[in-house]
JSON list of C-alpha atoms in Angstrom, two decimals:
[
{"chain": "A", "resi": 1, "resn": "MET", "atom": "CA", "xyz": [86.73, 132.54, 136.58]},
{"chain": "A", "resi": 2, "resn": "GLY", "atom": "CA", "xyz": [88.36, 131.96, 133.21]},
{"chain": "A", "resi": 3, "resn": "LYS", "atom": "CA", "xyz": [86.85, 130.52, 130.06]},
{"chain": "A", "resi": 4, "resn": "ILE", "atom": "CA", "xyz": [87.72, 127.65, 127.73]},
{"chain": "A", "resi": 5, "resn": "GLU", "atom": "CA", "xyz": [88.75, 128.61, 124.22]},
{"chain": "A", "resi": 6, "resn": "ILE", "atom": "CA", "xyz": [89.70, 126.42, 121.28]},
{"chain": "A", "resi": 7, "resn": "VAL", "atom": "CA", "xyz": [92.60, 127.46, 119.07]},
{"chain": "A", "resi": 8, "resn": "ARG", "atom": "CA", "xyz": [94.28, 125.79, 116.13]},
{"chain": "A", "resi": 9, "resn": "ILE", "atom": "CA", "xyz": [97.90, 125.26, 117.15]},
{"chain": "A", "resi": 10, "resn": "TYR", "atom": "CA", "xyz": [99.09, 126.58, 113.77]},
{"chain": "A", "resi": 11, "resn": "ASP", "atom": "CA", "xyz": [97.32, 129.95, 114.20]},
{"chain": "A", "resi": 12, "resn": "HIS", "atom": "CA", "xyz": [99.70, 132.87, 114.53]},
{"chain": "A", "resi": 13, "resn": "GLU", "atom": "CA", "xyz": [97.37, 134.85, 116.79]},
{"chain": "A", "resi": 14, "resn": "GLN", "atom": "CA", "xyz": [96.88, 133.04, 120.10]},
{"chain": "A", "resi": 15, "resn": "PRO", "atom": "CA", "xyz": [96.03, 134.27, 123.58]},
{"chain": "A", "resi": 16, "resn": "GLN", "atom": "CA", "xyz": [99.29, 134.60, 125.50]},
{"chain": "A", "resi": 17, "resn": "ASP", "atom": "CA", "xyz": [98.25, 134.33, 129.12]},
{"chain": "A", "resi": 18, "resn": "ALA", "atom": "CA", "xyz": [96.13, 131.17, 129.08]},
{"chain": "A", "resi": 19, "resn": "TYR", "atom": "CA", "xyz": [96.85, 127.61, 130.25]},
{"chain": "A", "resi": 20, "resn": "ARG", "atom": "CA", "xyz": [97.64, 125.65, 127.06]},
{"chain": "A", "resi": 21, "resn": "ILE", "atom": "CA", "xyz": [96.47, 122.04, 126.59]},
{"chain": "A", "resi": 22, "resn": "LEU", "atom": "CA", "xyz": [97.05, 120.08, 123.39]},
{"chain": "A", "resi": 23, "resn": "VAL", "atom": "CA", "xyz": [94.00, 117.81, 123.03]},
{"chain": "A", "resi": 24, "resn": "ASP", "atom": "CA", "xyz": [95.25, 115.76, 120.06]},
{"chain": "A", "resi": 25, "resn": "ARG", "atom": "CA", "xyz": [96.47, 112.17, 120.38]},
{"chain": "A", "resi": 26, "resn": "VAL", "atom": "CA", "xyz": [99.14, 112.76, 117.70]},
{"chain": "A", "resi": 27, "resn": "TRP", "atom": "CA", "xyz": [101.78, 115.50, 117.91]},
{"chain": "A", "resi": 28, "resn": "PRO", "atom": "CA", "xyz": [101.10, 118.22, 115.27]},
{"chain": "A", "resi": 29, "resn": "ARG", "atom": "CA", "xyz": [103.44, 118.14, 112.28]},
{"chain": "A", "resi": 30, "resn": "GLY", "atom": "CA", "xyz": [106.00, 120.89, 112.05]},
{"chain": "A", "resi": 31, "resn": "ILE", "atom": "CA", "xyz": [105.42, 122.25, 115.56]},
{"chain": "A", "resi": 32, "resn": "SER", "atom": "CA", "xyz": [108.38, 122.13, 117.91]},
{"chain": "A", "resi": 33, "resn": "LYS", "atom": "CA", "xyz": [107.86, 121.61, 121.62]},
{"chain": "A", "resi": 34, "resn": "VAL", "atom": "CA", "xyz": [109.33, 125.08, 122.18]},
{"chain": "A", "resi": 35, "resn": "ARG", "atom": "CA", "xyz": [106.93, 126.72, 119.72]},
{"chain": "A", "resi": 36, "resn": "ALA", "atom": "CA", "xyz": [103.95, 124.84, 121.16]},
{"chain": "A", "resi": 37, "resn": "ARG", "atom": "CA", "xyz": [104.57, 126.29, 124.66]},
{"chain": "A", "resi": 38, "resn": "LEU", "atom": "CA", "xyz": [102.30, 123.66, 126.19]},
{"chain": "A", "resi": 39, "resn": "ASP", "atom": "CA", "xyz": [101.36, 123.39, 129.81]},
{"chain": "A", "resi": 40, "resn": "ARG", "atom": "CA", "xyz": [99.93, 119.93, 129.18]},
{"chain": "A", "resi": 41, "resn": "TRP", "atom": "CA", "xyz": [99.52, 117.39, 126.39]},
{"chain": "A", "resi": 42, "resn": "ALA", "atom": "CA", "xyz": [96.29, 115.52, 127.18]},
{"chain": "A", "resi": 43, "resn": "LYS", "atom": "CA", "xyz": [96.55, 112.79, 124.57]},
{"chain": "A", "resi": 44, "resn": "GLU", "atom": "CA", "xyz": [94.71, 110.39, 126.90]},
{"chain": "A", "resi": 45, "resn": "ILE", "atom": "CA", "xyz": [91.54, 112.48, 126.49]},
{"chain": "A", "resi": 46, "resn": "ALA", "atom": "CA", "xyz": [91.64, 112.58, 122.67]},
{"chain": "A", "resi": 47, "resn": "PRO", "atom": "CA", "xyz": [89.47, 110.32, 120.51]},
{"chain": "A", "resi": 48, "resn": "THR", "atom": "CA", "xyz": [90.77, 106.79, 120.02]},
{"chain": "A", "resi": 49, "resn": "ALA", "atom": "CA", "xyz": [92.81, 106.14, 116.89]},
{"chain": "A", "resi": 50, "resn": "ASP", "atom": "CA", "xyz": [89.96, 104.07, 115.43]},
{"chain": "A", "resi": 51, "resn": "LEU", "atom": "CA", "xyz": [87.40, 106.85, 115.94]},
{"chain": "A", "resi": 52, "resn": "ARG", "atom": "CA", "xyz": [89.76, 109.52, 114.64]},
{"chain": "A", "resi": 53, "resn": "LYS", "atom": "CA", "xyz": [90.53, 107.53, 111.49]},
{"chain": "A", "resi": 54, "resn": "TRP", "atom": "CA", "xyz": [86.85, 106.71, 110.91]},
{"chain": "A", "resi": 55, "resn": "PHE", "atom": "CA", "xyz": [85.81, 110.38, 111.26]},
{"chain": "A", "resi": 56, "resn": "ASN", "atom": "CA", "xyz": [88.62, 111.70, 109.04]},
{"chain": "A", "resi": 57, "resn": "HIS", "atom": "CA", "xyz": [87.24, 115.24, 109.60]},
{"chain": "A", "resi": 58, "resn": "GLU", "atom": "CA", "xyz": [84.38, 114.65, 107.15]},
{"chain": "A", "resi": 59, "resn": "ASP", "atom": "CA", "xyz": [81.58, 117.13, 107.83]},
{"chain": "A", "resi": 60, "resn": "GLU", "atom": "CA", "xyz": [78.81, 114.61, 107.10]},
{"chain": "A", "resi": 61, "resn": "LYS", "atom": "CA", "xyz": [80.13, 112.32, 109.86]},
{"chain": "A", "resi": 62, "resn": "TYR", "atom": "CA", "xyz": [80.44, 115.05, 112.50]},
{"chain": "A", "resi": 63, "resn": "SER", "atom": "CA", "xyz": [77.13, 114.45, 114.27]},
{"chain": "A", "resi": 64, "resn": "GLU", "atom": "CA", "xyz": [77.83, 110.75, 114.67]},
{"chain": "A", "resi": 65, "resn": "PHE", "atom": "CA", "xyz": [81.45, 111.50, 115.62]},
{"chain": "A", "resi": 66, "resn": "ARG", "atom": "CA", "xyz": [80.24, 113.84, 118.37]},
{"chain": "A", "resi": 67, "resn": "THR", "atom": "CA", "xyz": [78.00, 111.12, 119.83]},
{"chain": "A", "resi": 68, "resn": "LYS", "atom": "CA", "xyz": [80.73, 108.46, 119.67]},
{"chain": "A", "resi": 69, "resn": "TYR", "atom": "CA", "xyz": [83.39, 110.73, 121.15]},
{"chain": "A", "resi": 70, "resn": "GLU", "atom": "CA", "xyz": [81.12, 111.78, 124.02]},
{"chain": "A", "resi": 71, "resn": "LYS", "atom": "CA", "xyz": [80.55, 108.06, 124.77]},
{"chain": "A", "resi": 72, "resn": "GLU", "atom": "CA", "xyz": [84.32, 107.55, 124.78]},
{"chain": "A", "resi": 73, "resn": "LEU", "atom": "CA", "xyz": [84.72, 110.48, 127.18]},
{"chain": "A", "resi": 74, "resn": "ASP", "atom": "CA", "xyz": [82.00, 109.06, 129.47]},
{"chain": "A", "resi": 75, "resn": "SER", "atom": "CA", "xyz": [83.82, 105.73, 129.70]},
{"chain": "A", "resi": 76, "resn": "ASN", "atom": "CA", "xyz": [87.40, 107.08, 129.71]},
{"chain": "A", "resi": 77, "resn": "PRO", "atom": "CA", "xyz": [88.99, 106.77, 133.19]},
{"chain": "A", "resi": 78, "resn": "ALA", "atom": "CA", "xyz": [91.09, 109.90, 132.48]},
{"chain": "A", "resi": 79, "resn": "THR", "atom": "CA", "xyz": [88.07, 112.15, 131.89]},
{"chain": "A", "resi": 80, "resn": "SER", "atom": "CA", "xyz": [87.23, 113.03, 135.49]},
{"chain": "A", "resi": 81, "resn": "GLU", "atom": "CA", "xyz": [90.84, 113.99, 136.31]},
{"chain": "A", "resi": 82, "resn": "PHE", "atom": "CA", "xyz": [90.99, 116.05, 133.12]},
{"chain": "A", "resi": 83, "resn": "ILE", "atom": "CA", "xyz": [87.76, 117.92, 133.95]},
{"chain": "A", "resi": 84, "resn": "ASP", "atom": "CA", "xyz": [88.95, 118.52, 137.53]},
{"chain": "A", "resi": 85, "resn": "SER", "atom": "CA", "xyz": [92.29, 119.92, 136.33]},
{"chain": "A", "resi": 86, "resn": "VAL", "atom": "CA", "xyz": [90.57, 122.20, 133.79]},
{"chain": "A", "resi": 87, "resn": "GLU", "atom": "CA", "xyz": [88.24, 123.45, 136.53]},
{"chain": "A", "resi": 88, "resn": "ALA", "atom": "CA", "xyz": [91.22, 124.19, 138.81]},
{"chain": "A", "resi": 89, "resn": "GLN", "atom": "CA", "xyz": [93.02, 126.08, 136.02]},
{"chain": "A", "resi": 90, "resn": "LEU", "atom": "CA", "xyz": [89.90, 128.11, 135.18]},
{"chain": "A", "resi": 91, "resn": "GLU", "atom": "CA", "xyz": [90.03, 129.58, 138.68]},
{"chain": "A", "resi": 92, "resn": "LYS", "atom": "CA", "xyz": [93.40, 131.13, 137.74]},
{"chain": "A", "resi": 93, "resn": "SER", "atom": "CA", "xyz": [93.19, 131.85, 134.00]},
{"chain": "A", "resi": 94, "resn": "ASP", "atom": "CA", "xyz": [91.61, 131.02, 130.68]},
{"chain": "A", "resi": 95, "resn": "VAL", "atom": "CA", "xyz": [92.27, 127.53, 129.28]},
{"chain": "A", "resi": 96, "resn": "LEU", "atom": "CA", "xyz": [93.12, 126.89, 125.63]},
{"chain": "A", "resi": 97, "resn": "PHE", "atom": "CA", "xyz": [92.29, 123.57, 123.99]},
{"chain": "A", "resi": 98, "resn": "LEU", "atom": "CA", "xyz": [94.80, 123.39, 121.14]},
{"chain": "A", "resi": 99, "resn": "PHE", "atom": "CA", "xyz": [94.22, 121.16, 118.11]},
{"chain": "A", "resi": 100, "resn": "ALA", "atom": "CA", "xyz": [95.83, 120.66, 114.70]},
{"chain": "A", "resi": 101, "resn": "ALA", "atom": "CA", "xyz": [92.86, 119.79, 112.46]},
{"chain": "A", "resi": 102, "resn": "LYS", "atom": "CA", "xyz": [92.23, 121.94, 109.40]},
{"chain": "A", "resi": 103, "resn": "ASN", "atom": "CA", "xyz": [88.47, 121.52, 109.88]},
{"chain": "A", "resi": 104, "resn": "ILE", "atom": "CA", "xyz": [87.98, 124.26, 112.44]},
{"chain": "A", "resi": 105, "resn": "PRO", "atom": "CA", "xyz": [84.23, 123.99, 113.10]},
{"chain": "A", "resi": 106, "resn": "HIS", "atom": "CA", "xyz": [84.18, 120.16, 113.16]},
{"chain": "A", "resi": 107, "resn": "ASN", "atom": "CA", "xyz": [86.89, 118.60, 115.32]},
{"chain": "A", "resi": 108, "resn": "GLN", "atom": "CA", "xyz": [87.39, 116.93, 118.69]},
{"chain": "A", "resi": 109, "resn": "ALA", "atom": "CA", "xyz": [88.35, 120.16, 120.46]},
{"chain": "A", "resi": 110, "resn": "VAL", "atom": "CA", "xyz": [84.89, 121.59, 119.72]},
{"chain": "A", "resi": 111, "resn": "VAL", "atom": "CA", "xyz": [83.23, 118.49, 121.18]},
{"chain": "A", "resi": 112, "resn": "LEU", "atom": "CA", "xyz": [85.59, 118.41, 124.18]},
{"chain": "A", "resi": 113, "resn": "LYS", "atom": "CA", "xyz": [84.98, 122.10, 124.97]},
{"chain": "A", "resi": 114, "resn": "GLU", "atom": "CA", "xyz": [81.20, 121.64, 124.97]},
{"chain": "A", "resi": 115, "resn": "TYR", "atom": "CA", "xyz": [81.52, 118.42, 126.98]},
{"chain": "A", "resi": 116, "resn": "ALA", "atom": "CA", "xyz": [83.78, 120.06, 129.58]},
{"chain": "A", "resi": 117, "resn": "GLU", "atom": "CA", "xyz": [81.53, 123.10, 129.90]},
{"chain": "A", "resi": 118, "resn": "LYS", "atom": "CA", "xyz": [78.51, 120.84, 130.57]},
{"chain": "A", "resi": 119, "resn": "LYS", "atom": "CA", "xyz": [80.45, 118.95, 133.25]},
{"chain": "A", "resi": 120, "resn": "LEU", "atom": "CA", "xyz": [81.62, 122.18, 134.89]},
{"chain": "A", "resi": 121, "resn": "LYS", "atom": "CA", "xyz": [78.09, 123.56, 135.44]}
]
C-alpha cells in the first residue's frame, strides 16, 4: 500500500514514480502542462474561491481555514469519488498531492492529506 505525500509543484526534487494530483483550483503560474506531468487535476476538491481568498495563506487564519475547508469537503459531492480514487491508486503506488502555495506548512494540501488519511482508515 502506498502513502500520500504533499509536494510543492515548483520543487525541483519530486518523487518520480507516484500518481500526481494537482489539488489547486487555479493552475500554477509558470508551470506548463508538460512540466507538471499530472495524472489528474482535482480542482473540484480544492477550497472554494471565497474560502481561498479569505484565507490568503495567513498563518493566523489557518486553524479556522482548516475547519471551514473540512466542512466544504464534507458537503462536496466530489469528495467521495476523490477519496475512492486515491484509495485505488494507493494500492498501486504512492500518491502526490501537488500544490503551488508558498506557505508550505499551512495550505489546503496539508488539510486534504490529513482529511483523506482519516477517511481511508
